[in-house]
Tab-separated table of N, CA and C in Angstrom:
chain	number	residue	atom	x	y	z
K	1	MET	N	-59.498	-32.714	154.216
K	1	MET	CA	-58.998	-31.360	154.074
K	1	MET	C	-58.595	-30.861	155.455
K	2	GLU	N	-57.359	-30.524	155.594
K	2	GLU	CA	-56.882	-29.922	156.824
K	2	GLU	C	-56.681	-28.441	156.595
K	3	SER	N	-56.652	-27.692	157.685
K	3	SER	CA	-56.454	-26.261	157.569
K	3	SER	C	-55.082	-25.972	156.981
K	4	LEU	N	-55.038	-25.052	156.071
K	4	LEU	CA	-53.779	-24.644	155.465
K	4	LEU	C	-53.132	-23.510	156.243
K	5	LEU	N	-53.853	-22.992	157.198
K	5	LEU	CA	-53.408	-21.838	157.956
K	5	LEU	C	-52.907	-22.272	159.330
K	6	ASN	N	-51.689	-21.897	159.672
K	6	ASN	CA	-51.148	-22.245	160.982
K	6	ASN	C	-51.683	-21.336	162.074
K	7	LYS	N	-52.194	-20.198	161.707
K	7	LYS	CA	-52.724	-19.247	162.675
K	7	LYS	C	-54.224	-19.453	162.798
K	8	LYS	N	-54.691	-19.635	164.016
K	8	LYS	CA	-56.112	-19.859	164.248
K	8	LYS	C	-56.833	-18.525	164.439
K	9	VAL	N	-58.019	-18.417	163.863
K	9	VAL	CA	-58.874	-17.252	164.055
K	9	VAL	C	-59.621	-17.489	165.370
K	10	GLU	N	-59.450	-16.584	166.310
K	10	GLU	CA	-60.011	-16.764	167.653
K	10	GLU	C	-61.532	-16.907	167.652
K	11	ASN	N	-62.226	-16.023	167.010
K	11	ASN	CA	-63.678	-16.096	166.992
K	11	ASN	C	-64.203	-15.715	165.613
K	12	PRO	N	-64.318	-16.699	164.728
K	12	PRO	CA	-64.771	-16.380	163.371
K	12	PRO	C	-66.190	-15.817	163.322
K	13	LYS	N	-66.984	-16.044	164.377
K	13	LYS	CA	-68.342	-15.489	164.409
K	13	LYS	C	-68.328	-13.963	164.402
K	14	GLN	N	-67.236	-13.378	164.855
K	14	GLN	CA	-67.145	-11.929	164.916
K	14	GLN	C	-66.760	-11.303	163.578
K	15	LEU	N	-66.364	-12.119	162.617
K	15	LEU	CA	-66.018	-11.592	161.297
K	15	LEU	C	-67.288	-11.241	160.531
K	16	SER	N	-67.161	-10.307	159.617
K	16	SER	CA	-68.322	-9.928	158.805
K	16	SER	C	-68.720	-11.104	157.913
K	17	PRO	N	-70.003	-11.177	157.545
K	17	PRO	CA	-70.422	-12.245	156.639
K	17	PRO	C	-69.712	-12.184	155.294
K	18	GLN	N	-69.365	-10.971	154.844
K	18	GLN	CA	-68.639	-10.850	153.577
K	18	GLN	C	-67.238	-11.460	153.695
K	19	THR	N	-66.598	-11.280	154.854
K	19	THR	CA	-65.274	-11.875	155.063
K	19	THR	C	-65.375	-13.386	155.105
K	20	LEU	N	-66.385	-13.901	155.785
K	20	LEU	CA	-66.583	-15.352	155.826
K	20	LEU	C	-66.832	-15.903	154.422
K	21	ALA	N	-67.648	-15.199	153.637
K	21	ALA	CA	-67.922	-15.639	152.266
K	21	ALA	C	-66.682	-15.548	151.395
K	22	PHE	N	-65.853	-14.542	151.631
K	22	PHE	CA	-64.591	-14.384	150.897
K	22	PHE	C	-63.715	-15.628	151.078
K	23	VAL	N	-63.629	-16.121	152.290
K	23	VAL	CA	-62.843	-17.332	152.568
K	23	VAL	C	-63.588	-18.561	152.059
K	24	GLY	N	-64.886	-18.615	152.324
K	24	GLY	CA	-65.675	-19.784	151.953
K	24	GLY	C	-65.758	-20.030	150.462
K	25	ASP	N	-65.706	-18.978	149.678
K	25	ASP	CA	-65.704	-19.119	148.221
K	25	ASP	C	-64.534	-19.988	147.781
K	26	THR	N	-63.382	-19.732	148.331
K	26	THR	CA	-62.190	-20.500	147.968
K	26	THR	C	-62.242	-21.913	148.528
K	27	VAL	N	-62.715	-22.060	149.758
K	27	VAL	CA	-62.824	-23.393	150.363
K	27	VAL	C	-63.738	-24.266	149.510
K	28	TYR	N	-64.895	-23.726	149.151
K	28	TYR	CA	-65.851	-24.490	148.354
K	28	TYR	C	-65.280	-24.828	146.981
K	29	ASP	N	-64.640	-23.853	146.357
K	29	ASP	CA	-64.021	-24.072	145.047
K	29	ASP	C	-62.956	-25.172	145.121
K	30	LEU	N	-62.155	-25.158	146.162
K	30	LEU	CA	-61.113	-26.168	146.325
K	30	LEU	C	-61.714	-27.560	146.541
K	31	LEU	N	-62.783	-27.629	147.312
K	31	LEU	CA	-63.458	-28.916	147.510
K	31	LEU	C	-63.970	-29.466	146.182
K	32	VAL	N	-64.611	-28.620	145.396
K	32	VAL	CA	-65.147	-29.057	144.101
K	32	VAL	C	-64.014	-29.497	143.187
K	33	ARG	N	-62.947	-28.721	143.131
K	33	ARG	CA	-61.815	-29.086	142.266
K	33	ARG	C	-61.198	-30.417	142.693
K	34	GLY	N	-61.022	-30.592	143.998
K	34	GLY	CA	-60.475	-31.853	144.498
K	34	GLY	C	-61.385	-33.025	144.193
K	35	TYR	N	-62.677	-32.815	144.371
K	35	TYR	CA	-63.651	-33.857	144.071
K	35	TYR	C	-63.592	-34.249	142.600
K	36	LEU	N	-63.599	-33.262	141.714
K	36	LEU	CA	-63.573	-33.554	140.277
K	36	LEU	C	-62.278	-34.239	139.870
K	37	ALA	N	-61.160	-33.792	140.416
K	37	ALA	CA	-59.878	-34.407	140.070
K	37	ALA	C	-59.818	-35.853	140.548
K	38	SER	N	-60.523	-36.169	141.634
K	38	SER	CA	-60.468	-37.523	142.181
K	38	SER	C	-61.443	-38.483	141.522
K	39	THR	N	-62.400	-37.961	140.757
K	39	THR	CA	-63.432	-38.835	140.195
K	39	THR	C	-63.047	-39.467	138.864
K	40	ALA	N	-62.227	-38.812	138.096
K	40	ALA	CA	-61.851	-39.363	136.797
K	40	ALA	C	-60.724	-38.541	136.195
K	41	GLN	N	-59.970	-39.201	135.360
K	41	GLN	CA	-58.901	-38.513	134.628
K	41	GLN	C	-59.534	-37.822	133.426
K	42	ARG	N	-59.510	-36.497	133.434
K	42	ARG	CA	-60.114	-35.718	132.354
K	42	ARG	C	-59.160	-34.599	131.962
K	43	PRO	N	-59.302	-34.085	130.761
K	43	PRO	CA	-58.519	-32.902	130.386
K	43	PRO	C	-58.915	-31.716	131.268
K	44	VAL	N	-57.993	-30.810	131.463
K	44	VAL	CA	-58.221	-29.664	132.336
K	44	VAL	C	-59.412	-28.827	131.873
K	45	GLY	N	-59.572	-28.670	130.576
K	45	GLY	CA	-60.709	-27.906	130.060
K	45	GLY	C	-62.034	-28.524	130.482
K	46	GLU	N	-62.115	-29.844	130.432
K	46	GLU	CA	-63.336	-30.534	130.858
K	46	GLU	C	-63.529	-30.403	132.361
K	47	LEU	N	-62.446	-30.525	133.129
K	47	LEU	CA	-62.543	-30.325	134.578
K	47	LEU	C	-63.086	-28.934	134.891
K	48	ASN	N	-62.606	-27.946	134.178
K	48	ASN	CA	-63.067	-26.585	134.423
K	48	ASN	C	-64.543	-26.422	134.069
K	49	ARG	N	-64.973	-27.016	132.977
K	49	ARG	CA	-66.394	-26.940	132.603
K	49	ARG	C	-67.268	-27.580	133.686
K	50	GLN	N	-66.826	-28.717	134.200
K	50	GLN	CA	-67.567	-29.395	135.265
K	50	GLN	C	-67.573	-28.553	136.546
K	51	LYS	N	-66.446	-27.921	136.847
K	51	LYS	CA	-66.343	-27.071	138.039
K	51	LYS	C	-67.327	-25.915	137.954
K	52	VAL	N	-67.405	-25.279	136.794
K	52	VAL	CA	-68.296	-24.132	136.615
K	52	VAL	C	-69.754	-24.552	136.842
K	53	LYS	N	-70.100	-25.782	136.490
K	53	LYS	CA	-71.463	-26.270	136.708
K	53	LYS	C	-71.785	-26.427	138.199
K	54	LEU	N	-70.755	-26.663	138.999
K	54	LEU	CA	-70.964	-26.875	140.435
K	54	LEU	C	-70.719	-25.636	141.282
K	55	VAL	N	-69.893	-24.733	140.763
K	55	VAL	CA	-69.552	-23.523	141.526
K	55	VAL	C	-70.160	-22.322	140.811
K	56	ASN	N	-71.453	-22.197	140.947
K	56	ASN	CA	-72.166	-21.024	140.446
K	56	ASN	C	-73.342	-20.780	141.387
K	57	CYS	N	-73.943	-19.639	141.271
K	57	CYS	CA	-75.011	-19.249	142.204
K	57	CYS	C	-76.150	-20.266	142.239
K	58	GLU	N	-76.594	-20.679	141.077
K	58	GLU	CA	-77.734	-21.594	141.015
K	58	GLU	C	-77.404	-22.933	141.669
K	59	ALA	N	-76.242	-23.496	141.357
K	59	ALA	CA	-75.847	-24.790	141.936
K	59	ALA	C	-75.651	-24.677	143.447
K	60	GLN	N	-75.086	-23.558	143.897
K	60	GLN	CA	-74.878	-23.382	145.327
K	60	GLN	C	-76.202	-23.175	146.055
K	61	ALA	N	-77.154	-22.507	145.423
K	61	ALA	CA	-78.479	-22.345	146.025
K	61	ALA	C	-79.165	-23.712	146.164
K	62	GLU	N	-78.994	-24.576	145.178
K	62	GLU	CA	-79.531	-25.942	145.266
K	62	GLU	C	-78.829	-26.722	146.370
K	63	ALA	N	-77.531	-26.508	146.522
K	63	ALA	CA	-76.772	-27.180	147.581
K	63	ALA	C	-77.317	-26.808	148.953
K	64	VAL	N	-77.689	-25.550	149.126
K	64	VAL	CA	-78.253	-25.101	150.406
K	64	VAL	C	-79.531	-25.868	150.713
K	65	LYS	N	-80.354	-26.075	149.716
K	65	LYS	CA	-81.607	-26.818	149.920
K	65	LYS	C	-81.333	-28.238	150.409
K	66	LYS	N	-80.284	-28.856	149.885
K	66	LYS	CA	-79.919	-30.203	150.322
K	66	LYS	C	-79.397	-30.209	151.757
K	67	LEU	N	-78.681	-29.150	152.111
K	67	LEU	CA	-78.036	-29.097	153.420
K	67	LEU	C	-78.949	-28.690	154.561
K	68	THR	N	-79.939	-27.883	154.273
K	68	THR	CA	-80.737	-27.253	155.325
K	68	THR	C	-81.197	-28.227	156.420
K	69	PRO	N	-81.714	-29.407	156.083
K	69	PRO	CA	-82.154	-30.308	157.161
K	69	PRO	C	-81.012	-30.791	158.073
K	70	SER	N	-79.786	-30.714	157.601
K	70	SER	CA	-78.644	-31.228	158.359
K	70	SER	C	-77.904	-30.160	159.148
K	71	LEU	N	-78.287	-28.900	158.994
K	71	LEU	CA	-77.548	-27.818	159.631
K	71	LEU	C	-77.946	-27.635	161.089
K	72	THR	N	-76.973	-27.267	161.908
K	72	THR	CA	-77.230	-26.929	163.301
K	72	THR	C	-77.786	-25.509	163.373
K	73	GLU	N	-78.275	-25.128	164.527
K	73	GLU	CA	-78.778	-23.758	164.708
K	73	GLU	C	-77.677	-22.732	164.452
K	74	GLU	N	-76.469	-23.011	164.937
K	74	GLU	CA	-75.348	-22.093	164.716
K	74	GLU	C	-75.048	-21.953	163.229
K	75	GLU	N	-75.063	-23.070	162.511
K	75	GLU	CA	-74.784	-23.045	161.073
K	75	GLU	C	-75.882	-22.305	160.306
K	76	ILE	N	-77.122	-22.494	160.708
K	76	ILE	CA	-78.228	-21.768	160.071
K	76	ILE	C	-78.071	-20.274	160.302
K	77	ASP	N	-77.664	-19.910	161.499
K	77	ASP	CA	-77.448	-18.497	161.815
K	77	ASP	C	-76.356	-17.899	160.931
K	78	ILE	N	-75.244	-18.606	160.773
K	78	ILE	CA	-74.151	-18.117	159.927
K	78	ILE	C	-74.611	-18.029	158.479
K	79	TYR	N	-75.318	-19.045	158.008
K	79	TYR	CA	-75.843	-19.026	156.644
K	79	TYR	C	-76.746	-17.804	156.426
K	80	ARG	N	-77.654	-17.566	157.364
K	80	ARG	CA	-78.577	-16.429	157.235
K	80	ARG	C	-77.837	-15.100	157.235
K	81	ARG	N	-76.834	-14.973	158.087
K	81	ARG	CA	-76.047	-13.742	158.098
K	81	ARG	C	-75.407	-13.500	156.737
K	82	GLY	N	-74.854	-14.557	156.148
K	82	GLY	CA	-74.244	-14.440	154.826
K	82	GLY	C	-75.267	-14.141	153.752
K	83	ARG	N	-76.392	-14.814	153.825
K	83	ARG	CA	-77.450	-14.616	152.831
K	83	ARG	C	-78.004	-13.200	152.883
K	84	ASN	N	-78.118	-12.661	154.079
K	84	ASN	CA	-78.734	-11.344	154.257
K	84	ASN	C	-77.738	-10.190	154.189
K	85	ALA	N	-76.472	-10.491	154.000
K	85	ALA	CA	-75.448	-9.441	153.970
K	85	ALA	C	-75.674	-8.520	152.777
K	86	PHE	N	-75.472	-7.245	153.014
K	86	PHE	CA	-75.579	-6.265	151.930
K	86	PHE	C	-74.414	-6.440	150.971
K	87	THR	N	-74.723	-6.398	149.708
K	87	THR	CA	-73.679	-6.483	148.695
K	87	THR	C	-73.973	-5.496	147.580
K	88	LYS	N	-72.920	-4.930	147.041
K	88	LYS	CA	-73.071	-3.996	145.918
K	88	LYS	C	-73.165	-4.746	144.598
K	89	ASN	N	-72.690	-5.985	144.593
K	89	ASN	CA	-72.676	-6.781	143.361
K	89	ASN	C	-74.077	-7.240	143.009
K	90	THR	N	-74.331	-7.299	141.726
K	90	THR	CA	-75.568	-7.888	141.249
K	90	THR	C	-75.207	-9.006	140.277
K	91	PRO	N	-75.897	-10.112	140.370
K	91	PRO	CA	-75.560	-11.245	139.503
K	91	PRO	C	-75.904	-10.965	138.048
K	92	LYS	N	-75.082	-11.499	137.160
K	92	LYS	CA	-75.324	-11.333	135.726
K	92	LYS	C	-76.173	-12.461	135.177
K	93	ASN	N	-75.851	-13.685	135.585
K	93	ASN	CA	-76.501	-14.849	134.990
K	93	ASN	C	-77.329	-15.646	135.988
K	94	SER	N	-77.717	-15.039	137.089
K	94	SER	CA	-78.529	-15.756	138.067
K	94	SER	C	-79.446	-14.779	138.779
K	95	SER	N	-80.372	-15.336	139.519
K	95	SER	CA	-81.310	-14.487	140.246
K	95	SER	C	-80.641	-13.899	141.486
K	96	VAL	N	-81.200	-12.817	141.976
K	96	VAL	CA	-80.688	-12.194	143.198
K	96	VAL	C	-80.827	-13.170	144.367
K	97	ALA	N	-81.926	-13.907	144.408
K	97	ALA	CA	-82.145	-14.875	145.489
K	97	ALA	C	-81.063	-15.959	145.482
K	98	ASP	N	-80.749	-16.496	144.302
K	98	ASP	CA	-79.693	-17.510	144.204
K	98	ASP	C	-78.346	-16.930	144.621
K	99	TYR	N	-78.094	-15.702	144.225
K	99	TYR	CA	-76.833	-15.043	144.578
K	99	TYR	C	-76.692	-14.926	146.095
K	100	HIS	N	-77.763	-14.518	146.743
K	100	HIS	CA	-77.713	-14.381	148.194
K	100	HIS	C	-77.597	-15.737	148.884
K	101	SER	N	-78.287	-16.754	148.381
K	101	SER	CA	-78.152	-18.105	148.941
K	101	SER	C	-76.725	-18.614	148.801
K	102	ALA	N	-76.125	-18.373	147.644
K	102	ALA	CA	-74.741	-18.803	147.416
K	102	ALA	C	-73.792	-18.083	148.366
K	103	THR	N	-74.025	-16.812	148.599
K	103	THR	CA	-73.190	-16.059	149.531
K	103	THR	C	-73.334	-16.620	150.943
K	104	GLY	N	-74.540	-17.004	151.312
K	104	GLY	CA	-74.758	-17.633	152.618
K	104	GLY	C	-74.017	-18.951	152.750
K	105	LEU	N	-74.058	-19.757	151.688
K	105	LEU	CA	-73.331	-21.028	151.701
K	105	LEU	C	-71.834	-20.794	151.839
K	106	GLU	N	-71.321	-19.844	151.089
K	106	GLU	CA	-69.895	-19.534	151.164
K	106	GLU	C	-69.516	-19.022	152.554
K	107	ALA	N	-70.380	-18.219	153.157
K	107	ALA	CA	-70.114	-17.733	154.518
K	107	ALA	C	-70.055	-18.909	155.491
K	108	LEU	N	-70.949	-19.865	155.328
K	108	LEU	CA	-70.949	-21.048	156.190
K	108	LEU	C	-69.650	-21.833	156.043
K	109	PHE	N	-69.225	-22.073	154.806
K	109	PHE	CA	-67.986	-22.827	154.598
K	109	PHE	C	-66.773	-22.045	155.100
K	110	GLY	N	-66.790	-20.735	154.931
K	110	GLY	CA	-65.707	-19.908	155.457
K	110	GLY	C	-65.654	-19.957	156.970
K	111	PHE	N	-66.813	-19.868	157.609
K	111	PHE	CA	-66.891	-19.943	159.067
K	111	PHE	C	-66.334	-21.274	159.575
K	112	LEU	N	-66.803	-22.365	158.983
K	112	LEU	CA	-66.347	-23.683	159.435
K	112	LEU	C	-64.845	-23.858	159.230
K	113	TYR	N	-64.330	-23.351	158.127
K	113	TYR	CA	-62.900	-23.449	157.865
K	113	TYR	C	-62.107	-22.651	158.904
K	114	LEU	N	-62.506	-21.423	159.140
K	114	LEU	CA	-61.778	-20.583	160.084
K	114	LEU	C	-61.939	-21.074	161.523
K	115	LYS	N	-63.031	-21.758	161.780
K	115	LYS	CA	-63.263	-22.367	163.095
K	115	LYS	C	-62.410	-23.627	163.261
K	116	GLY	N	-61.957	-24.175	162.140
K	116	GLY	CA	-61.137	-25.386	162.172
K	116	GLY	C	-61.945	-26.668	162.147
K	117	ASP	N	-63.198	-26.581	161.766
K	117	ASP	CA	-64.075	-27.753	161.761
K	117	ASP	C	-64.076	-28.416	160.381
K	118	ILE	N	-62.947	-28.981	160.048
K	118	ILE	CA	-62.747	-29.588	158.723
K	118	ILE	C	-63.627	-30.823	158.533
K	119	ASP	N	-63.820	-31.589	159.598
K	119	ASP	CA	-64.690	-32.765	159.489
K	119	ASP	C	-66.109	-32.360	159.100
K	120	ARG	N	-66.592	-31.278	159.663
K	120	ARG	CA	-67.944	-30.817	159.344
K	120	ARG	C	-68.023	-30.323	157.899
K	121	ILE	N	-66.990	-29.653	157.455
K	121	ILE	CA	-66.943	-29.216	156.053
K	121	ILE	C	-67.055	-30.434	155.136
K	122	ASN	N	-66.265	-31.455	155.417
K	122	ASN	CA	-66.299	-32.661	154.588
K	122	ASN	C	-67.656	-33.351	154.656
K	123	ASN	N	-68.260	-33.370	155.839
K	123	ASN	CA	-69.580	-33.965	156.000
K	123	ASN	C	-70.616	-33.238	155.156
K	124	LEU	N	-70.618	-31.920	155.231
K	124	LEU	CA	-71.585	-31.124	154.461
K	124	LEU	C	-71.343	-31.257	152.955
K	125	PHE	N	-70.073	-31.260	152.555
K	125	PHE	CA	-69.776	-31.383	151.122
K	125	PHE	C	-70.211	-32.757	150.600
K	126	THR	N	-70.066	-33.771	151.412
K	126	THR	CA	-70.521	-35.125	151.024
K	126	THR	C	-72.021	-35.129	150.784
K	127	ILE	N	-72.772	-34.426	151.617
K	127	ILE	CA	-74.220	-34.319	151.411
K	127	ILE	C	-74.519	-33.627	150.088
K	128	ILE	N	-73.780	-32.585	149.781
K	128	ILE	CA	-74.008	-31.832	148.545
K	128	ILE	C	-73.769	-32.703	147.320
K	129	ILE	N	-72.693	-33.459	147.299
K	129	ILE	CA	-72.339	-34.205	146.088
K	129	ILE	C	-73.062	-35.554	145.986
K	130	SER	N	-73.766	-35.937	147.037
K	130	SER	CA	-74.461	-37.230	146.982
K	130	SER	C	-75.766	-37.122	146.235
């Protein structure tokens, strides 16, 4: 995965955790979709069902547990900022804790994407899907 943006963000650490999660949500979703499309030829409806199983609060909270031992101090800091960010939204089908963990994961992926560290994104995603 290469950056789709020709304009580089000078210091993504200065962005709000909600902004990082806003970007990271899409990055993570795209990774999952690409992964599913590459694993087998399936009807789109089945691909979407599989995607929903991987891109939800509970699955993302589990992904964080897998990643935690591999994260750098900087990545843990970004994750925590995202996890602890105030949000007006409340989850419908998941716990508040899972929702916040998922937001932290999305903030981490958004940060890495805006930083241009695509190799690290791929490394972390490989850990998640293994």
